[in-house]
PDB file of C-alpha atoms and ligand atoms in Angstrom:
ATOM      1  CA  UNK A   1     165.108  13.234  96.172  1.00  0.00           C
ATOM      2  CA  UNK A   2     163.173  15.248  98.605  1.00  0.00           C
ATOM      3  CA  UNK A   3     159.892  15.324 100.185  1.00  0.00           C
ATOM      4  CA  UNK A   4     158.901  18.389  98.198  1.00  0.00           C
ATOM      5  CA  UNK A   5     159.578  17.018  94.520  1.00  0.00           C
ATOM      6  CA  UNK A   6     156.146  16.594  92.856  1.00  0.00           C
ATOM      7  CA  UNK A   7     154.481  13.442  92.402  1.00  0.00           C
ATOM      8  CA  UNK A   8     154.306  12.711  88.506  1.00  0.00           C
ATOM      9  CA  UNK A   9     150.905  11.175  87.133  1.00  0.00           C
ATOM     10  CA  UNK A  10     150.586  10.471  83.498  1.00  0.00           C
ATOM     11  CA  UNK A  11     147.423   9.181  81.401  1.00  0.00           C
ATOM     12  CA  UNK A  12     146.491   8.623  77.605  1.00  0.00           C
ATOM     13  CA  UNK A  13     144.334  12.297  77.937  1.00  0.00           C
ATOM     14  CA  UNK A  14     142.674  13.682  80.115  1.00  0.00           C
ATOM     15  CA  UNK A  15     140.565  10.828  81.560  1.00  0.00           C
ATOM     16  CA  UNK A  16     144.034  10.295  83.985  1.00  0.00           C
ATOM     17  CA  UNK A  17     142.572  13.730  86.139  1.00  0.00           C
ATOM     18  CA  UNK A  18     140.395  11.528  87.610  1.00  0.00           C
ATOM     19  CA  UNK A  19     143.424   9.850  89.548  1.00  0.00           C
ATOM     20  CA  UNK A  20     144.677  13.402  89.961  1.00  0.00           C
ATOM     21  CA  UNK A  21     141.041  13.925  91.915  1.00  0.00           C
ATOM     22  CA  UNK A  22     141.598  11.161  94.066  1.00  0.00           C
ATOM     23  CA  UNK A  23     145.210  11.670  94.978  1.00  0.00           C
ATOM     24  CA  UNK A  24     144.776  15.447  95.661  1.00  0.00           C
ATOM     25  CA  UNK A  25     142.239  14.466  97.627  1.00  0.00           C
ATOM     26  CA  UNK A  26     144.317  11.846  99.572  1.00  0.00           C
ATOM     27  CA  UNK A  27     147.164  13.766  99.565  1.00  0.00           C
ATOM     28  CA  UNK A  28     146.085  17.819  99.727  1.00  0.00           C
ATOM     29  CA  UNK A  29     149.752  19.223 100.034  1.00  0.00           C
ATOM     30  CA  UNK A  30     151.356  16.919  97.370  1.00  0.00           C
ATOM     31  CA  UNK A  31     152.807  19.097  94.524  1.00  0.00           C
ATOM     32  CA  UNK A  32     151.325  17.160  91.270  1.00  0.00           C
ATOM     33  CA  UNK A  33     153.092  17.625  87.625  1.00  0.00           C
ATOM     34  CA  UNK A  34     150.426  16.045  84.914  1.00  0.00           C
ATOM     35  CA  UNK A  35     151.012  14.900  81.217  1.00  0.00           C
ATOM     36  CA  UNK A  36     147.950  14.168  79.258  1.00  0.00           C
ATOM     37  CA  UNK A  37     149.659  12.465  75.940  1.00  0.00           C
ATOM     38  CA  UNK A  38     146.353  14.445  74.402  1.00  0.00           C
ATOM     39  CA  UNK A  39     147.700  14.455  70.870  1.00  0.00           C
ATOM     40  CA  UNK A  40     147.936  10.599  70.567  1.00  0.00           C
ATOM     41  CA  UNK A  41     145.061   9.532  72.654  1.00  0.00           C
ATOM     42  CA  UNK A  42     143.422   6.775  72.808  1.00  0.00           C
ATOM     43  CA  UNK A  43     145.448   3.867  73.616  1.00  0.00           C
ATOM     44  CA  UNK A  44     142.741   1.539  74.360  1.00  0.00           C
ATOM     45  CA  UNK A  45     142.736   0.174  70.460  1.00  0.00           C
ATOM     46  CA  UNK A  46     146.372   0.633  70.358  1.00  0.00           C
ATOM     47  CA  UNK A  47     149.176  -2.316  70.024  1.00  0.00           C
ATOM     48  CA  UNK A  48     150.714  -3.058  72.714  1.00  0.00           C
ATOM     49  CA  UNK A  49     154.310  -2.317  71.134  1.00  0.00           C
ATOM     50  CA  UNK A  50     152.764   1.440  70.325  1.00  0.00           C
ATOM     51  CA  UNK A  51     151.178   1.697  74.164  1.00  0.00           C
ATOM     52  CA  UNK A  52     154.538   0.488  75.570  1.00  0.00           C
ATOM     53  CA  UNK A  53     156.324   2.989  73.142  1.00  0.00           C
ATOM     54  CA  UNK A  54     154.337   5.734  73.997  1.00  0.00           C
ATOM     55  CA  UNK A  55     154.208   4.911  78.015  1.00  0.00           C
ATOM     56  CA  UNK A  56     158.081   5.135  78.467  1.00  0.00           C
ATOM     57  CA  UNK A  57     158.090   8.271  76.564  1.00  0.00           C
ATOM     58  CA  UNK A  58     155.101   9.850  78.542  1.00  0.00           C
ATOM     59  CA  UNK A  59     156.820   8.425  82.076  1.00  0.00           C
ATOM     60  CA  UNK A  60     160.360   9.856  80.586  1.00  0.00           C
ATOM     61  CA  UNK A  61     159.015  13.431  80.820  1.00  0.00           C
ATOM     62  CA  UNK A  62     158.174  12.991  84.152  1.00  0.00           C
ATOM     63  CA  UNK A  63     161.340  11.387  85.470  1.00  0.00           C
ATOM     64  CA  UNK A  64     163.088  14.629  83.708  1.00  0.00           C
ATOM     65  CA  UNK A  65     161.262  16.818  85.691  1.00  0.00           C
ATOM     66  CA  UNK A  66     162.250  15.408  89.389  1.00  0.00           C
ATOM     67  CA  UNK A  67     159.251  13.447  90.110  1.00  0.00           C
ATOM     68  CA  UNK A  68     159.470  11.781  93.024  1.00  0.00           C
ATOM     69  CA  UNK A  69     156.999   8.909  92.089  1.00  0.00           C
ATOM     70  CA  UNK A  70     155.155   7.971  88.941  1.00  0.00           C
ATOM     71  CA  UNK A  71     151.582   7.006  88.877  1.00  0.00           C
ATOM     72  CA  UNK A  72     150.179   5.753  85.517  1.00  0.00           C
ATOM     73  CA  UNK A  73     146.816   6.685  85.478  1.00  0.00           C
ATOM     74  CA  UNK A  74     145.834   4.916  82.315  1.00  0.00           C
ATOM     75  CA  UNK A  75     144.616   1.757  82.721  1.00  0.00           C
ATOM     76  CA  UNK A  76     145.589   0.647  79.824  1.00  0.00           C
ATOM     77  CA  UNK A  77     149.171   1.829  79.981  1.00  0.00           C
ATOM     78  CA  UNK A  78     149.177   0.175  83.152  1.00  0.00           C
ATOM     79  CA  UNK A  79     147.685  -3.291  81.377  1.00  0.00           C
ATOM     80  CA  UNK A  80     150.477  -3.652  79.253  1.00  0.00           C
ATOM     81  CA  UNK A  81     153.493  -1.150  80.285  1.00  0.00           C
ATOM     82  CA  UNK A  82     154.016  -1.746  83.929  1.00  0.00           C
ATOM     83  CA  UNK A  83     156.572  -4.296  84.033  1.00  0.00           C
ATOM     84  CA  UNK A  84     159.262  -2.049  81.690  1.00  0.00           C
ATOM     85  CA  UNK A  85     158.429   1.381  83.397  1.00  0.00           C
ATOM     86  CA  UNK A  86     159.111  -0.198  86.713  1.00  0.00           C
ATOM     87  CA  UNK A  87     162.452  -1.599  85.118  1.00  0.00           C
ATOM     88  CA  UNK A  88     163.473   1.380  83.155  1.00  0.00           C
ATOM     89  CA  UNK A  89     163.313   4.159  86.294  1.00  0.00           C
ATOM     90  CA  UNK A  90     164.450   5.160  89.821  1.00  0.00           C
ATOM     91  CA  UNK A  91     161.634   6.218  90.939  1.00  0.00           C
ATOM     92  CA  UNK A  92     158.350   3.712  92.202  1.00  0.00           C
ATOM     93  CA  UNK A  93     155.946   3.537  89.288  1.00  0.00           C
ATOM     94  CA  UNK A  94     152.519   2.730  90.531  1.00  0.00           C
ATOM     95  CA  UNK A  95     150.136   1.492  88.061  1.00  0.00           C
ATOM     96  CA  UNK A  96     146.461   0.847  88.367  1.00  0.00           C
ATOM     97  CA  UNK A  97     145.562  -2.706  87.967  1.00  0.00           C
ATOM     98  CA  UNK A  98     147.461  -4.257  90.881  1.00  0.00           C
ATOM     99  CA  UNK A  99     145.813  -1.682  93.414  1.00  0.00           C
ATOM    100  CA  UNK A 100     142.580  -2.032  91.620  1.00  0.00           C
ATOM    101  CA  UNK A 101     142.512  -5.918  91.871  1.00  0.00           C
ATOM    102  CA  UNK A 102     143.605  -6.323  95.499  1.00  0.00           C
ATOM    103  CA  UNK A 103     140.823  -4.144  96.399  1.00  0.00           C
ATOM    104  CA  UNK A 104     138.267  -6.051  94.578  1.00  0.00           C
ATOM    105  CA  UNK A 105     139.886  -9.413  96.154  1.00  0.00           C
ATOM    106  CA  UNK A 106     139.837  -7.801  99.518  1.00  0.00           C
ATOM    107  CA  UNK A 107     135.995  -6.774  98.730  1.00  0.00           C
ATOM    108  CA  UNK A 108     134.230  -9.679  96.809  1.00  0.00           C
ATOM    109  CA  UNK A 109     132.297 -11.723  98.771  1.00  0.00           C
ATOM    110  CA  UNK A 110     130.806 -14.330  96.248  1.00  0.00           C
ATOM    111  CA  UNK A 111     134.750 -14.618  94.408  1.00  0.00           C
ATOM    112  CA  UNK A 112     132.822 -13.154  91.074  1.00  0.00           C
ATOM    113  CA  UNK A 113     133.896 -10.133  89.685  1.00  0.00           C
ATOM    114  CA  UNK A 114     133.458  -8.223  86.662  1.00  0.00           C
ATOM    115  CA  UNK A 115     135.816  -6.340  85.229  1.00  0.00           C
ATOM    116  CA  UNK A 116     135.120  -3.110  82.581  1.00  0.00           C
ATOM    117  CA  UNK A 117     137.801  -1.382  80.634  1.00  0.00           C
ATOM    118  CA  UNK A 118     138.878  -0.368  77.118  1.00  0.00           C
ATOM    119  CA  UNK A 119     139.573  -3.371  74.100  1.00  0.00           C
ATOM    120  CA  UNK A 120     143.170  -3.105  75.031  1.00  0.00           C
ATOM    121  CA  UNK A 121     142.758  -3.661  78.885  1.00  0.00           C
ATOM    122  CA  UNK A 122     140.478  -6.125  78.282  1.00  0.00           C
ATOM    123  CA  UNK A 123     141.722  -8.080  75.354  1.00  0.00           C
ATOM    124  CA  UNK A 124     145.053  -8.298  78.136  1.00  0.00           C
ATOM    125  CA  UNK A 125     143.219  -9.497  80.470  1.00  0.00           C
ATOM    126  CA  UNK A 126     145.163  -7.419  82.724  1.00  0.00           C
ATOM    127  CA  UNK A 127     142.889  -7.763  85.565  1.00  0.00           C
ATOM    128  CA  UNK A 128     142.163 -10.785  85.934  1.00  0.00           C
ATOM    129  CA  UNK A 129     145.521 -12.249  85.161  1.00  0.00           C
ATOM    130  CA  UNK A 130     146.389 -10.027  88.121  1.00  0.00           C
ATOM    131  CA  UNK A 131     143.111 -11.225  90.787  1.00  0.00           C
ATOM    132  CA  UNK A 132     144.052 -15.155  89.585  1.00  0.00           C
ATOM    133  CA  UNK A 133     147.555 -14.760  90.382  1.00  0.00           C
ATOM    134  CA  UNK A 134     146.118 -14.185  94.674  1.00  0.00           C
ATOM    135  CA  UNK A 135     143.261 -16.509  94.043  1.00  0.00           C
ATOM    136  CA  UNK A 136     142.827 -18.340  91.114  1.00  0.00           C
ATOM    137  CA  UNK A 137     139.063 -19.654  92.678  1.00  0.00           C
ATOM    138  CA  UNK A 138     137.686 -16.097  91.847  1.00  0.00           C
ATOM    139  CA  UNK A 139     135.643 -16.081  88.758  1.00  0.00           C
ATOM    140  CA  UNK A 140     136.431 -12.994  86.444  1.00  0.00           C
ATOM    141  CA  UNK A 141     134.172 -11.947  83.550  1.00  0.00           C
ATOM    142  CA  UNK A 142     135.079  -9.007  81.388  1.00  0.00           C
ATOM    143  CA  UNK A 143     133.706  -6.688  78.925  1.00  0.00           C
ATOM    144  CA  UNK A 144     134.974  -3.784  77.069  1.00  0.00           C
ATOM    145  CA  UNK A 145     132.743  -0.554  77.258  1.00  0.00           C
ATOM    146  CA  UNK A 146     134.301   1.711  74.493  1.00  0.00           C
ATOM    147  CA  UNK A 147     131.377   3.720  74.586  1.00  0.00           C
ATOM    148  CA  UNK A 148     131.881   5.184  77.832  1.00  0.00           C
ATOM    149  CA  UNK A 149     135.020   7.296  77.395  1.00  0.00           C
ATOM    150  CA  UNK A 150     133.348   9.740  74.838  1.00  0.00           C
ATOM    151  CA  UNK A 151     130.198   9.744  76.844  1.00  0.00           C
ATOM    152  CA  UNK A 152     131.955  10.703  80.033  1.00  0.00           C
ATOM    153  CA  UNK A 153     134.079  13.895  77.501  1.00  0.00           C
ATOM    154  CA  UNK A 154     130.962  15.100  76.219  1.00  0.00           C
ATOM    155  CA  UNK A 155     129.487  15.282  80.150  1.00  0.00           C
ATOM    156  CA  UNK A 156     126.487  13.157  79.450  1.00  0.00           C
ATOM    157  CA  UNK A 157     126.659  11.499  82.957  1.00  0.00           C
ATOM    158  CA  UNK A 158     122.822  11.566  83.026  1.00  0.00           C
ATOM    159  CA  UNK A 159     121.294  11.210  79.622  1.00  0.00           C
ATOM    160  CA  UNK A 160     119.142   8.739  79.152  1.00  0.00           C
ATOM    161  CA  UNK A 161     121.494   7.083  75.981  1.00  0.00           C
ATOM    162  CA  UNK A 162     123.843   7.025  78.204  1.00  0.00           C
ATOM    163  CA  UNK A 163     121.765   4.756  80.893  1.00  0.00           C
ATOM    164  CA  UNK A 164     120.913   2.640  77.742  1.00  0.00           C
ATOM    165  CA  UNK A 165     124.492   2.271  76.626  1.00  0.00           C
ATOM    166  CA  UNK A 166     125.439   1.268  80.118  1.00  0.00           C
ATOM    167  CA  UNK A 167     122.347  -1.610  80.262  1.00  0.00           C
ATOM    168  CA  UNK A 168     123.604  -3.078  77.328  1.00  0.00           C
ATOM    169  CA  UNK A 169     127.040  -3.330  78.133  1.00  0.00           C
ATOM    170  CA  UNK A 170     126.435  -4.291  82.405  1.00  0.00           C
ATOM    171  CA  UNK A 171     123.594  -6.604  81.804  1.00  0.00           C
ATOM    172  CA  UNK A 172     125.444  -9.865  81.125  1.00  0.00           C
ATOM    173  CA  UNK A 173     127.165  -9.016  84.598  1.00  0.00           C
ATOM    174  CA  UNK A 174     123.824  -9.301  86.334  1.00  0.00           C
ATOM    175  CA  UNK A 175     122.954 -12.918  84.979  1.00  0.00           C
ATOM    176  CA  UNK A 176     127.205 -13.239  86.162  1.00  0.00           C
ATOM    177  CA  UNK A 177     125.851 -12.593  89.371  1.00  0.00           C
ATOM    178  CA  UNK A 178     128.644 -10.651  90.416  1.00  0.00           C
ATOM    179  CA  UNK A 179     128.993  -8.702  93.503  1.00  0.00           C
ATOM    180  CA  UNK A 180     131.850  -6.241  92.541  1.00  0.00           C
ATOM    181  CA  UNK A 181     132.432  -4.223  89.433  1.00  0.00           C
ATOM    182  CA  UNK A 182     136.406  -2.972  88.672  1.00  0.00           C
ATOM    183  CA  UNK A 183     136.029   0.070  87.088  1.00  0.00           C
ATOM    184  CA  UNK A 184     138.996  -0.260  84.431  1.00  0.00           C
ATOM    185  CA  UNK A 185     139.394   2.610  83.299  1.00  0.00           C
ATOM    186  CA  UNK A 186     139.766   6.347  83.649  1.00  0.00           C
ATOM    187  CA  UNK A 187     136.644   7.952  82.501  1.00  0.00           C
ATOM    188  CA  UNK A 188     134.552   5.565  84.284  1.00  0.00           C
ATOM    189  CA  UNK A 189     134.628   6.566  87.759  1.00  0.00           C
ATOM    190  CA  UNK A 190     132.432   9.833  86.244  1.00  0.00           C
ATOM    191  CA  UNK A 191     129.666   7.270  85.319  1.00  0.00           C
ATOM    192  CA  UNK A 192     129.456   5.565  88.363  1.00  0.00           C
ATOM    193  CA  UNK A 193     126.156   7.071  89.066  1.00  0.00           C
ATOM    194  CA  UNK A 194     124.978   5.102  86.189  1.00  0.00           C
ATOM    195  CA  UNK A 195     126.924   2.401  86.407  1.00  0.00           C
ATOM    196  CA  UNK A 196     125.607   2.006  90.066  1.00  0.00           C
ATOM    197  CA  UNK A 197     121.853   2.199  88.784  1.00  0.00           C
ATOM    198  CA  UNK A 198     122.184  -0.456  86.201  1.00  0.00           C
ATOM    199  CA  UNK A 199     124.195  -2.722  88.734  1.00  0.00           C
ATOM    200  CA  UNK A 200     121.623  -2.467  91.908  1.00  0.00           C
ATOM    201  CA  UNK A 201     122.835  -2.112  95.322  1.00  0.00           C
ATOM    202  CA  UNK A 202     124.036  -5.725  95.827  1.00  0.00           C
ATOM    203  CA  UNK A 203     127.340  -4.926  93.594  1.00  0.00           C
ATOM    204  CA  UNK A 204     129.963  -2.690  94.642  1.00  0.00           C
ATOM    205  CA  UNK A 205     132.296  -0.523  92.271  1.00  0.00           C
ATOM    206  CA  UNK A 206     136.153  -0.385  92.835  1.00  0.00           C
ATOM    207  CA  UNK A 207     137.633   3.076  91.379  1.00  0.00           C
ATOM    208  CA  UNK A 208     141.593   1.691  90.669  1.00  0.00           C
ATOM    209  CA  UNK A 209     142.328   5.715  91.473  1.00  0.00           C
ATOM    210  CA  UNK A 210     141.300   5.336  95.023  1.00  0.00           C
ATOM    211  CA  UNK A 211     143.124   1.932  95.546  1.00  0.00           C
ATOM    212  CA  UNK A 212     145.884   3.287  94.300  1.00  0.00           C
ATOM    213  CA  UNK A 213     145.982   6.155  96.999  1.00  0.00           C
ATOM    214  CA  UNK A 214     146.785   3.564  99.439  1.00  0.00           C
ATOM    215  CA  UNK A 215     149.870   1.991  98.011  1.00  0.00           C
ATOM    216  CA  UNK A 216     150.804   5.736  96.714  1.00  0.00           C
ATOM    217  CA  UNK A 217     150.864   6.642 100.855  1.00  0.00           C
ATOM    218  CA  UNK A 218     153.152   3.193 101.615  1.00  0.00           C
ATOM    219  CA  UNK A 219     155.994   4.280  98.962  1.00  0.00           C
ATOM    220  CA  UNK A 220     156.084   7.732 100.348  1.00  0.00           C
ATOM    221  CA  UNK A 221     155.882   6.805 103.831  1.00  0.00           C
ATOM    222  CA  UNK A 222     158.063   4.084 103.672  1.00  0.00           C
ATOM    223  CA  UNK A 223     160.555   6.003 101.713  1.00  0.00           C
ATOM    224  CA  UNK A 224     160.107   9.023 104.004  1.00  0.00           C
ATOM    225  CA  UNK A 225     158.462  11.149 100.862  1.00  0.00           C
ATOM    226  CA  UNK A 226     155.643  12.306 102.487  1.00  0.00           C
ATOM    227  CA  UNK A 227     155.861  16.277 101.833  1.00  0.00           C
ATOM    228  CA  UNK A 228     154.530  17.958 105.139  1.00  0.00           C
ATOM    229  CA  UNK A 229     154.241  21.295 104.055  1.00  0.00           C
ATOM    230  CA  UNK A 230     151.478  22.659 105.444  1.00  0.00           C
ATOM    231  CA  UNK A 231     150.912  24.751 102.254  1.00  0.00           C
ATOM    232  CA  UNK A 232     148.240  23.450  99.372  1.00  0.00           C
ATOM    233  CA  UNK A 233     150.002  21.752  96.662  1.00  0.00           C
ATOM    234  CA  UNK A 234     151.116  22.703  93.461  1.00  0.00           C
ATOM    235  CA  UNK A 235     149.391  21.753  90.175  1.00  0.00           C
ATOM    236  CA  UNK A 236     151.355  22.005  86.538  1.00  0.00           C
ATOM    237  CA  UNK A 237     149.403  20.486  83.591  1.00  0.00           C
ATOM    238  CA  UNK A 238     151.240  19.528  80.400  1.00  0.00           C
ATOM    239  CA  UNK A 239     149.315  18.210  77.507  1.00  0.00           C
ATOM    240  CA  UNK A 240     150.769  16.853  73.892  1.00  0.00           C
ATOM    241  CA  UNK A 241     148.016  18.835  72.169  1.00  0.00           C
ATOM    242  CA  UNK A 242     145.604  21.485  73.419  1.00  0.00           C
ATOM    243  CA  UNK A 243     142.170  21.984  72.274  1.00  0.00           C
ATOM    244  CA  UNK A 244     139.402  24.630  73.112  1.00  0.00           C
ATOM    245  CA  UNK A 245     137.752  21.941  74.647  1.00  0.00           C
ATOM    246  CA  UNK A 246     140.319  21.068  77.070  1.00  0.00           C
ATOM    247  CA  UNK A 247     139.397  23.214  79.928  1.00  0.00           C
ATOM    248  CA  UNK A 248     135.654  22.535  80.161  1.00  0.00           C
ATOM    249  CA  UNK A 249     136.512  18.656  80.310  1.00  0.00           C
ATOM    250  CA  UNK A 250     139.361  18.925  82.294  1.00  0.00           C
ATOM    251  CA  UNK A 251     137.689  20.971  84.976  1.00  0.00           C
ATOM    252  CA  UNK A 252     134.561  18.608  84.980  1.00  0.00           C
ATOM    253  CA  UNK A 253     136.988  15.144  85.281  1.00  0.00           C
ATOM    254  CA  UNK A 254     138.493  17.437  88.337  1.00  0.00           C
ATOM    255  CA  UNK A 255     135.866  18.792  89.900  1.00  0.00           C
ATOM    256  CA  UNK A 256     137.559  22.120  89.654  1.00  0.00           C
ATOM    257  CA  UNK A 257     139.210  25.087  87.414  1.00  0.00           C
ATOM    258  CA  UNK A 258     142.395  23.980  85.950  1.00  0.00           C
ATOM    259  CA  UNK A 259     145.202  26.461  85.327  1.00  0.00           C
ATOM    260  CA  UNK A 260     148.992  25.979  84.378  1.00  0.00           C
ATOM    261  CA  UNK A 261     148.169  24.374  81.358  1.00  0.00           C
ATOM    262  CA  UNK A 262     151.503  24.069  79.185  1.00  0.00           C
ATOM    263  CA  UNK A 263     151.533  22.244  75.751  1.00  0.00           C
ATOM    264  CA  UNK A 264     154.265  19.991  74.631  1.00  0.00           C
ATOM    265  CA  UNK A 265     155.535  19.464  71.462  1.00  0.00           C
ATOM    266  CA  UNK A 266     155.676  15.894  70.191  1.00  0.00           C
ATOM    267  CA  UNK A 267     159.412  16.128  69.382  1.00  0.00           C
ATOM    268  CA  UNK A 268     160.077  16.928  72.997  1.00  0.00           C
ATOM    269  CA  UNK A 269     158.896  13.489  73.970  1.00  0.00           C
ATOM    270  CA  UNK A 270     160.382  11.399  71.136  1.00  0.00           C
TER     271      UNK A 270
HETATM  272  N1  LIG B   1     142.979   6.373  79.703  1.00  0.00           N
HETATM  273  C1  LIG B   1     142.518   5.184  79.045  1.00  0.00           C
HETATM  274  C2  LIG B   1     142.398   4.043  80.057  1.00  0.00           C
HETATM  275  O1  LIG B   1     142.278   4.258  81.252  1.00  0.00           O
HETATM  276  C3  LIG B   1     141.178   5.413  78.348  1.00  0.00           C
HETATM  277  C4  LIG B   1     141.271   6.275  77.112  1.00  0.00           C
HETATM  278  C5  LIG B   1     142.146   5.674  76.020  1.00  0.00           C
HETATM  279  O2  LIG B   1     141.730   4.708  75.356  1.00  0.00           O
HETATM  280  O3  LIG B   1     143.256   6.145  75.873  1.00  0.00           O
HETATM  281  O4  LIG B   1     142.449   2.901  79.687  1.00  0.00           O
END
């Protein structure tokens, strides 16, 4: 392995180039190869046999093309699929929920914290299992917010159904009185704005992408990883199906125009 091998990230879609914002952002030289398992998404109101299934295959393709390190971008991959994909490869597979939850241990001030993420992540209780395992005196209340994820594809950041949507699912964590807010999934960092209004200012929101930055730049230091090229990185982007629609969301999770987008056939995976 050397320091120029890419860093692999794989989600459930596309909602996973949100981490891919944060790490090129952390890490501007890092080559990045992304699968977005597009054709089979979502996997928040999946089984956990079919999530696990489908994780080992996404993280497979990856390994096969001489990643370096594998982040799983899904939350909800992560919730149930850590444990084996850790097992199963040479490489360090970095999830989201154990980043996500020591930051919001390492932040709360009150020990109460709310947790949002997809039926799958939640019904896990990924997070939560994870923050009581460091301190089982923090209080953890969680909530699914399926409604998010195809509010944050269609770009409705600021519509006013959206700010309704997000006062009926966050307004039970007011009377919590909780004082941080994981954000459990991929598509929700892009409502944060929102998210932040309904909340107030006394409640701060963890992004699991940005945690996991930090213990991203410990395996590659510590395994002496770290590519120091001063060149920008490359991007590849490999998708399981490919819609019109891909580039206008993709480029809005991303913040910028996507290119070298490949599609991959199901069969390649399986
Ligand atoms: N990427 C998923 C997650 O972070 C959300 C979309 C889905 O349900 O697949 O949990």
């Amino acid at each position: 392995m050397n320091r120029t091998n890419p860093i692999g990230i794989f989600d459930s879609g596309i909602g996973g180039l949100t981490v891919v914002k944060r790490i090129s952002s952390f890490f501007p030289n890092e080559n990045i190869i992304y699968f977005g398992d597009t054709a089979r998404v979502p996997y928040g109101n999946k089984s956990n046999d079919t999530v696990i299934e489908y994780a080992l295959q996404d993280a497979n393709f990856l390994f096969k093309k001489n990643v370096k390190l594998i982040i799983v971008a899904c939350n909800t991959a992560s919730s149930v699929a850590i444990d084996v994909l850790k097992e199963k490869f040479q490489v360090p597979v970095i999830g989201m929920i154990e980043p996500g939850a020591q930051l919001a241990i390492d932040t709360t001030n009150n020990k109460r914290i709310g947790v949002i993420g997809t039926y799958a992540t939640i019904g896990n209780h990924a997070y939560s299992s994870e923050i009581k395992k460091h301190n089982p005196k923090i209080e953890v209340f969680e909530k699914p917010c399926p409604l998010f994820v195809p509010l944050a594809e269609e770009g409705w950041m600021d519509h006013p159904s959206t700010k309704l949507i997000a006062e009926e699912y966050l307004n039970d964590f007011i009377n919590w009185d909780i004082d941080t807010l994981i954000l459990g999934c991929t598509h929700y960092p892009l409502l944060s704005a929102v998210i932040e209004e309904v909340m107030g200012d006394k409640v701060t929101l963890i992004d699991s992408g940005t945690a996991a930055a930090s213990v991203v730049e410990d395996h590659l230091n510590g395994r002496g990883l770290r590519n120091t090229s001063v060149q920008q990185g490359q991007y590849e982007y490999y998708l399981s199906d490919l819609s019109g629609k891909f580039k206008d969301v993709a480029e809005r999770f991303l913040g910028r125009t996507v290119g070298n987008i490949n599609k991959v056939d199901l069969e390649q995976l399986i």
